[in-house]
Coordinates of C-alpha atoms in Angstrom, one line a residue:
M9 CA -12.2 -25.1 10.9
L10 CA -13.9 -21.9 9.9
F11 CA -17.3 -23.6 10.4
L12 CA -16.2 -24.4 14.0
L13 CA -15.4 -20.7 14.6
F14 CA -18.8 -19.7 13.2
V15 CA -20.4 -22.1 15.8
L16 CA -18.3 -20.5 18.5
L17 CA -19.4 -17.0 17.4
R18 CA -23.0 -18.1 17.4
S19 CA -22.7 -19.0 21.1
W20 CA -23.0 -15.2 21.8
A21 CA -26.0 -14.9 19.5
D22 CA -29.4 -16.4 19.0
P23 CA -29.3 -20.1 18.1
L24 CA -29.4 -20.8 14.4
E25 CA -29.2 -23.9 12.3
A26 CA -25.7 -24.8 11.2
Q27 CA -24.6 -23.3 8.0
E28 CA -21.4 -22.6 6.0
F29 CA -18.9 -19.9 6.8
P30 CA -19.1 -17.0 6.0
P31 CA -22.9 -16.5 6.5
K32 CA -24.8 -14.5 3.9
Q33 CA -26.0 -12.0 6.5
L34 CA -23.5 -10.3 8.9
S35 CA -25.9 -10.5 11.8
E36 CA -25.6 -14.2 11.8
M37 CA -21.9 -13.9 12.7
G38 CA -22.8 -12.7 16.2
L39 CA -20.2 -9.9 16.2
F40 CA -22.4 -7.1 17.5
E41 CA -24.6 -6.7 20.6
S42 CA -26.7 -4.4 18.4
I43 CA -26.4 -4.9 14.6
K44 CA -28.1 -1.5 14.1
R45 CA -25.5 0.4 16.3
Q46 CA -22.6 -2.0 15.5
D47 CA -21.9 -2.3 19.2
P48 CA -19.1 -4.9 19.4
K49 CA -19.4 -8.0 21.5
A50 CA -17.0 -8.2 24.5
N51 CA -14.7 -10.6 22.7
L52 CA -13.9 -8.0 19.9
I53 CA -10.8 -6.0 20.7
P54 CA -10.8 -2.5 19.2
Y55 CA -7.7 -0.9 17.8
T56 CA -6.6 2.0 15.7
V57 CA -3.6 2.9 13.6
N58 CA -1.1 5.7 13.3
S59 CA -1.1 6.0 9.5
P60 CA -4.5 5.0 8.0
Y61 CA -4.9 3.8 4.4
W62 CA -6.8 6.2 2.1
S63 CA -10.3 4.7 1.5
D64 CA -12.1 7.5 -0.4
G65 CA -12.8 9.6 2.6
T66 CA -14.6 6.9 4.6
H67 CA -14.2 6.6 8.4
K68 CA -13.3 3.3 9.9
T69 CA -13.5 1.3 13.1
R70 CA -11.3 -1.8 13.5
F71 CA -11.5 -4.9 15.7
I72 CA -9.6 -8.1 16.3
L73 CA -11.2 -11.4 17.2
V74 CA -8.8 -14.0 18.4
P75 CA -10.2 -17.6 18.9
N76 CA -10.6 -18.7 22.5
K77 CA -7.3 -19.8 24.2
K78 CA -5.2 -18.8 21.2
K79 CA -2.7 -15.9 21.1
I80 CA -0.9 -13.6 18.7
I81 CA 2.9 -13.8 18.5
F82 CA 4.2 -10.2 18.8
S83 CA 7.1 -8.9 16.7
S84 CA 8.9 -5.6 17.4
H85 CA 10.0 -5.1 13.8
G86 CA 8.4 -7.8 11.7
N87 CA 5.0 -9.3 11.0
F88 CA 2.9 -10.6 13.8
E89 CA 1.9 -14.3 13.7
F90 CA -1.8 -14.9 14.0
P91 CA -3.5 -18.2 15.1
T92 CA -5.8 -20.0 12.7
E93 CA -9.3 -18.6 12.7
T94 CA -8.3 -15.1 13.7
I95 CA -10.8 -12.6 12.2
L96 CA -9.9 -8.9 11.6
I97 CA -13.0 -6.7 11.2
K98 CA -13.2 -3.3 9.7
N99 CA -16.4 -1.1 9.4
F100 CA -16.6 1.7 6.8
Y101 CA -18.7 4.8 7.3
L102 CA -19.5 7.5 4.8
D103 CA -20.6 11.1 5.6
L104 CA -23.7 11.6 3.3
V105 CA -23.4 15.3 4.1
L106 CA -19.8 16.3 3.5
N107 CA -17.8 16.7 6.7
N108 CA -20.9 16.3 8.8
P109 CA -20.4 13.4 11.4
S110 CA -24.1 13.4 12.2
S111 CA -24.8 12.1 8.7
R112 CA -22.2 9.3 9.0
T113 CA -23.7 6.0 7.7
I114 CA -22.2 2.5 7.7
I115 CA -21.8 1.2 4.1
E116 CA -19.4 -1.8 4.4
T117 CA -17.9 -4.3 6.7
R118 CA -14.9 -6.3 5.7
L119 CA -13.6 -9.5 7.3
F120 CA -10.0 -10.8 6.9
V121 CA -9.9 -14.4 8.1
K122 CA -6.9 -16.6 8.9
S123 CA -7.6 -20.0 7.3
S124 CA -6.3 -23.3 8.4
I125 CA -5.4 -24.1 4.8
N126 CA -1.7 -23.3 4.2
D127 CA -1.9 -20.5 6.8
S128 CA -3.6 -18.4 4.1
W129 CA -5.9 -15.4 4.6
K130 CA -9.3 -14.8 3.0
G131 CA -11.2 -11.5 2.6
Y132 CA -14.9 -11.0 2.6
S133 CA -17.0 -7.9 2.0
Y134 CA -20.5 -7.2 3.3
Q135 CA -22.6 -4.4 1.9
W136 CA -25.1 -2.7 4.4
N137 CA -28.6 -1.8 3.4
E138 CA -29.8 1.8 3.4
E139 CA -31.4 1.5 6.8
G140 CA -28.1 0.3 8.4
S141 CA -30.0 -2.7 9.9
E142 CA -28.2 -5.6 8.0
A143 CA -25.2 -6.3 5.8
F144 CA -25.1 -8.9 3.1
L145 CA -22.2 -11.0 1.8
L146 CA -21.0 -10.1 -1.7
T147 CA -19.7 -12.8 -3.9
G148 CA -17.7 -10.5 -6.2
S149 CA -16.7 -6.9 -6.6
K150 CA -19.4 -4.2 -6.9
T151 CA -19.7 -0.4 -7.3
T152 CA -22.4 1.6 -5.7
T153 CA -23.1 5.3 -6.2
F154 CA -23.9 7.5 -3.2
V155 CA -25.3 11.1 -3.2
V156 CA -23.2 13.3 -0.9
E157 CA -24.6 16.7 -0.1
T158 CA -22.4 19.7 -0.1
P159 CA -24.1 22.6 1.8
A160 CA -21.1 24.8 1.6
D161 CA -21.3 24.6 -2.2
P162 CA -25.1 25.1 -3.0
S163 CA -24.6 24.8 -6.7
P164 CA -25.4 22.0 -7.4
G165 CA -25.4 21.2 -3.7
F166 CA -24.2 17.5 -4.0
F167 CA -21.9 15.2 -5.8
L168 CA -22.0 11.6 -6.8
Q169 CA -19.4 9.3 -5.2
D170 CA -18.8 5.8 -6.7
Y171 CA -17.8 3.4 -3.9
Y172 CA -16.0 0.1 -4.8
F173 CA -16.7 -3.1 -2.8
P174 CA -13.7 -5.3 -3.4
S175 CA -13.8 -8.9 -4.6
R176 CA -12.1 -11.6 -2.5
N177 CA -9.2 -11.6 -5.0
D178 CA -8.9 -7.8 -4.7
C179 CA -8.3 -8.2 -1.0
L180 CA -5.2 -10.2 -1.6
S181 CA -4.0 -7.8 -4.3
C182 CA -3.4 -5.1 -1.6
H183 CA -2.8 -7.5 1.3
T184 CA 0.3 -8.9 -0.4
K185 CA 2.3 -11.9 0.7
A186 CA 5.5 -9.8 0.6
A187 CA 4.0 -7.4 3.1
G188 CA 2.9 -10.2 5.4
R189 CA -0.8 -10.0 4.4
V190 CA -1.9 -8.2 7.6
L191 CA -1.0 -4.5 7.1
G192 CA -2.4 -2.5 10.0
I193 CA -1.7 -4.8 13.0
R194 CA 2.0 -4.3 13.5
A195 CA 4.1 -2.6 16.1
S196 CA 4.8 0.6 14.0
Q197 CA 1.1 1.1 13.4
L198 CA -0.2 0.2 16.9
N199 CA 2.5 2.0 18.9
R200 CA 0.7 5.2 19.9
R201 CA -0.6 7.0 23.0
M202 CA -4.3 6.9 23.5
D203 CA -6.6 9.5 25.1
N204 CA -5.8 8.1 28.5
N205 CA -2.1 8.5 27.7
Q206 CA -1.6 4.7 27.8
N207 CA 0.2 3.1 25.0
Q208 CA -2.2 1.2 22.8
L209 CA 0.1 -1.8 22.8
E210 CA -0.1 -1.9 26.6
L211 CA -3.9 -1.9 26.3
L212 CA -3.8 -4.8 23.8
E213 CA -1.5 -6.7 26.1
K214 CA -4.0 -6.3 29.0
A215 CA -6.7 -7.6 26.7
G216 CA -4.7 -10.9 26.7
I217 CA -4.2 -11.3 22.9
F218 CA -0.4 -11.7 22.9
S219 CA 1.5 -15.0 23.7
K220 CA 4.1 -13.4 25.9
Q221 CA 4.9 -10.1 27.7
L222 CA 5.8 -7.2 25.5
P223 CA 9.1 -5.2 25.8
N224 CA 9.3 -2.9 28.8
D225 CA 9.8 0.4 26.9
L226 CA 7.1 0.4 24.3
D227 CA 7.8 3.9 23.3
K228 CA 11.1 2.8 21.8
L229 CA 9.5 0.5 19.4
P230 CA 9.1 1.5 15.7
L231 CA 6.5 4.1 15.0
L232 CA 4.8 5.3 11.8
P233 CA 4.0 9.0 12.3
N234 CA 0.6 10.4 11.6
P235 CA 0.9 11.8 8.0
F236 CA -1.1 14.9 9.0
D237 CA 0.6 15.7 12.4
P238 CA 2.2 19.1 11.9
K239 CA 4.6 18.5 14.8
T240 CA 6.3 15.8 12.7
S241 CA 8.8 16.7 9.9
L242 CA 7.3 16.9 6.4
E243 CA 9.6 14.1 5.1
R244 CA 8.7 11.6 7.9
R245 CA 5.0 12.3 7.3
A246 CA 5.2 11.9 3.5
R247 CA 7.2 8.7 3.9
S248 CA 4.7 7.4 6.3
Y249 CA 1.8 8.1 3.9
L250 CA 3.7 6.3 1.0
A251 CA 4.5 3.4 3.3
T252 CA 0.9 2.8 4.2
N253 CA -0.7 3.5 0.8
C254 CA 2.0 2.1 -1.6
S255 CA 4.6 -0.1 0.0
Q256 CA 2.5 -3.2 0.2
C257 CA 3.1 -3.6 -3.5
H258 CA 6.1 -1.3 -4.0
R259 CA 8.7 -3.4 -2.2
P260 CA 11.1 -6.2 -2.9
Q261 CA 9.5 -9.6 -3.7
S262 CA 6.1 -8.0 -4.4
A263 CA 4.1 -8.1 -7.5
G264 CA 4.5 -4.5 -8.4
R265 CA 5.2 -3.6 -12.0
T266 CA 8.2 -1.4 -11.1
I267 CA 11.2 -2.0 -8.9
I268 CA 10.7 0.9 -6.5
D269 CA 10.7 0.4 -2.7
L270 CA 8.5 2.7 -0.7
R271 CA 8.9 1.1 2.8
Y272 CA 9.2 3.6 5.5
D273 CA 12.7 2.6 6.7
T274 CA 14.2 2.4 3.2
E275 CA 16.7 5.3 2.6
L276 CA 15.3 7.6 -0.1
S277 CA 18.4 7.1 -2.2
Q278 CA 17.6 3.3 -2.3
T279 CA 13.9 3.6 -3.2
N280 CA 14.7 3.7 -7.0
T281 CA 12.5 6.8 -7.4
V282 CA 14.8 9.8 -7.3
N283 CA 15.5 11.1 -10.8
V284 CA 14.5 7.7 -12.2
Y285 CA 12.6 7.6 -15.5
P286 CA 9.1 6.2 -15.2
T287 CA 8.2 3.0 -17.0
L288 CA 4.5 3.5 -17.2
G289 CA 4.1 6.9 -18.8
A290 CA 4.8 10.5 -18.0
L291 CA 1.2 11.6 -17.4
G292 CA 1.5 14.8 -19.3
S293 CA 4.9 15.9 -18.0
T294 CA 7.5 16.8 -20.5
D295 CA 10.4 15.8 -18.3
A296 CA 9.0 13.3 -15.9
R297 CA 10.9 11.2 -13.3
I298 CA 9.3 9.0 -10.7
L299 CA 10.4 11.6 -8.1
T300 CA 12.0 14.9 -9.4
P301 CA 13.4 16.8 -6.4
G302 CA 11.9 20.3 -6.2
S303 CA 9.2 19.6 -8.9
A304 CA 6.0 17.6 -7.9
N305 CA 4.5 18.4 -11.3
N306 CA 7.3 16.4 -12.9
S307 CA 7.1 13.5 -10.4
T308 CA 4.8 10.6 -11.4
I309 CA 4.7 9.4 -7.8
Y310 CA 2.6 12.5 -7.2
L311 CA 0.9 12.7 -10.6
R312 CA -0.5 9.2 -10.3
M313 CA -2.4 10.2 -7.2
L314 CA -4.2 12.8 -9.3
N315 CA -4.9 10.6 -12.2
Q316 CA -8.4 9.1 -12.7
E317 CA -7.6 7.0 -15.7
S318 CA -5.2 4.1 -16.3
F319 CA -2.2 3.6 -13.9
R320 CA -4.0 5.5 -11.1
M321 CA -2.6 5.0 -7.6
P322 CA -4.0 3.4 -5.6
S323 CA -4.8 1.1 -8.5
I324 CA -7.8 -0.8 -6.9
G325 CA -10.9 0.5 -5.3
S326 CA -10.5 4.3 -5.3
S327 CA -12.4 6.9 -7.3
V328 CA -11.8 9.9 -5.1
I329 CA -8.6 11.8 -5.1
D330 CA -7.0 12.3 -1.6
A331 CA -6.7 16.0 -1.6
A332 CA -4.8 16.2 1.7
G333 CA -2.6 13.2 0.9
S334 CA -1.6 14.5 -2.6
K335 CA -0.9 17.9 -1.2
L336 CA 1.3 16.3 1.5
I337 CA 3.4 14.5 -1.2
A338 CA 3.5 17.6 -3.4
D339 CA 4.7 19.8 -0.5
W340 CA 7.4 17.2 0.4
I341 CA 8.7 16.9 -3.2
N342 CA 8.7 20.7 -3.8
S343 CA 10.6 21.2 -0.5
M344 CA 13.6 19.2 -1.8
G345 CA 16.6 20.7 -3.4
T346 CA 17.6 19.5 -6.9
V347 CA 20.5 17.4 -5.6
T348 CA 19.7 13.7 -6.3
N349 CA 20.0 12.4 -2.8
V350 CA 18.5 14.0 0.4
S351 CA 20.9 12.1 2.7
D352 CA 23.5 14.8 3.7
S353 CA 26.2 12.2 4.2
N354 CA 25.9 10.8 0.7
K355 CA 25.1 13.8 -1.6
R356 CA 26.5 13.7 -5.1
H357 CA 25.7 15.7 -8.2
D358 CA 24.0 14.6 -11.4
S359 CA 27.2 15.2 -13.2
D360 CA 28.8 12.2 -11.4
L361 CA 26.8 9.9 -13.9
T362 CA 25.8 10.4 -17.5
L363 CA 23.7 7.9 -19.5
S364 CA 23.6 8.6 -23.2
Q365 CA 20.8 7.7 -25.6
N366 CA 21.5 4.3 -27.2
Y367 CA 22.4 4.0 -30.9
P368 CA 21.0 3.0 -33.3
N369 CA 17.5 3.6 -32.0
P370 CA 15.2 2.0 -33.0
F371 CA 17.4 -1.1 -33.6
N372 CA 17.0 -4.6 -35.0
N373 CA 20.2 -6.5 -34.3
V374 CA 22.5 -4.8 -31.8
T375 CA 22.4 -1.4 -30.1
N376 CA 25.2 0.4 -28.2
I377 CA 24.7 1.8 -24.7
E378 CA 27.3 4.3 -23.4
F379 CA 27.6 6.0 -20.0
K380 CA 30.1 7.9 -17.9
L381 CA 30.8 7.4 -14.2
G382 CA 32.2 10.1 -12.0
S383 CA 33.8 7.6 -9.5
F384 CA 34.5 4.0 -8.9
A385 CA 31.3 2.2 -7.9
K386 CA 29.3 -1.0 -8.0
T387 CA 27.3 -0.7 -11.2
R388 CA 24.5 -2.5 -12.8
L389 CA 23.1 -2.0 -16.3
S390 CA 19.8 -3.8 -17.0
I391 CA 17.1 -4.0 -19.6
I392 CA 13.5 -3.7 -18.3
D393 CA 10.3 -4.3 -20.2
V394 CA 7.2 -2.1 -20.0
L395 CA 5.8 -4.1 -17.0
G396 CA 8.9 -3.2 -15.0
R397 CA 10.4 -6.8 -15.2
R398 CA 14.2 -7.0 -15.5
I399 CA 14.7 -9.2 -18.6
R400 CA 18.5 -8.9 -19.1
T401 CA 21.5 -7.9 -17.0
I402 CA 24.2 -6.4 -19.2
V403 CA 26.7 -5.8 -16.5
D404 CA 26.7 -6.1 -12.7
A405 CA 30.1 -5.4 -11.3
P406 CA 32.3 -2.6 -9.8
L407 CA 33.4 -0.2 -12.6
S408 CA 36.0 2.5 -12.5
A409 CA 35.4 6.2 -13.2
G410 CA 35.2 7.2 -16.8
H411 CA 33.5 6.2 -20.1
H412 CA 32.0 2.8 -20.6
K413 CA 30.3 1.2 -23.6
F414 CA 28.2 -2.0 -23.7
H415 CA 25.9 -3.7 -26.3
W416 CA 22.5 -5.3 -26.2
D417 CA 21.6 -7.9 -28.8
G418 CA 17.8 -7.8 -28.1
C419 CA 17.8 -11.1 -26.1
N420 CA 16.8 -11.9 -22.5
D421 CA 19.1 -13.6 -20.0
G422 CA 18.1 -16.9 -21.4
G423 CA 19.1 -16.0 -25.0
T424 CA 15.6 -15.7 -26.4
K425 CA 15.1 -12.8 -28.8
M426 CA 12.6 -10.3 -27.4
S427 CA 9.5 -9.1 -29.3
T428 CA 9.2 -5.8 -31.0
G429 CA 8.3 -3.0 -28.5
I430 CA 9.5 -0.4 -26.1
Y431 CA 12.1 -1.3 -23.5
F432 CA 14.1 0.7 -20.9
Y433 CA 17.8 0.5 -20.0
N434 CA 18.4 1.1 -16.4
L435 CA 21.7 2.2 -14.9
Q436 CA 22.5 2.0 -11.2
S437 CA 25.8 3.1 -9.9
G438 CA 26.4 3.6 -6.2
I439 CA 23.5 5.6 -4.8
Y440 CA 22.5 7.0 -8.2
E441 CA 20.1 5.6 -10.7
T442 CA 18.8 6.7 -14.1
K443 CA 17.0 5.2 -17.1
R444 CA 16.3 5.8 -20.8
R445 CA 13.9 4.3 -23.3
L446 CA 14.8 2.4 -26.4
S447 CA 12.8 0.7 -29.3
L448 CA 13.4 -2.8 -30.6
I449 CA 12.0 -3.8 -34.0
K450 CA 12.2 -7.0 -36.0

């Protein structure tokens, strides 16, 4: 099926002998009127997004190619449904003189293709040559170093930027199944006023890509705010940034190593971040939580953005710290009070729940876990391994206010004894959650 699409694309380009999809040279796709200028063919539909993903300071252009006579099924709140052989195209440009658009050079084009096999998606990366006259298909991941001049900082006057070209498997690591694979083409990202004051969704509808008429009042559809629009509240901007850059993995049913949920519409109290102990290290903080209200420097959700070693976020394909993005998250965290929950209707103090250190610790046979609840609430006590996987549920039931004591025998839910190592016991009660670390030895 993809070969047939390639033949269709070639009808706008110079005739070539039949070959497999994708071609080794991007020019053979017939996407551009001029490969040198990347002028799109008339059948490529441009679009932009409200909240762009951080890609190491690159600038991007985006296009949709829908096969002839096929349409996209629109959804106001969920994932769009794309016909087989849809191609999503993204060009990446890097300023070789820092912040100088005249030095902007194309370095990569990515294709994301809807396959006829199990409705799956496949990603392909093309690296452009230095002249910007052709791009070549990569068969695996690759890192290339660019020299970026810094005239404002004459000593030394440049820096070296490593740029990562993702493998085909890398593409699906970020474009997760839980997030619907396609991340940018959804109502909340496309719902925006363009320079002519028309809604972008209206322009896309006029381009004929949707299967049916869109809702009448497009401005009432979901909208992710621009993370750097000062007219929007700090909280909404920060949540938009985290939704775009993190929630494709950090959400229910995804492959993330923790159980946090950073989707934009998830109440902060339900994200499993506020005052929750991190499972992947404290990154130098002496009192770290995933999110510590009022203290970015004790919040690993912020510290991981600054980390260049293991457990960096984003975890794939980034070597440049997002200075503006990390400052946004730090400002948001520091603006919070020390109360656990920022939802005014549900505020409660830390004293409502106390989780004690288990004893004995380390332990070999059985350890005791005690905690105090300030009020009656649905409560769950779980054991979590270092990869963030819940291996044992100790209790999951409504519990009354007061002191409670439970035991863990070192086994998982299936009764198998766990191996020696570090584990965490996680307590959720109502809107509050906390966690402590324990050691099992044999």
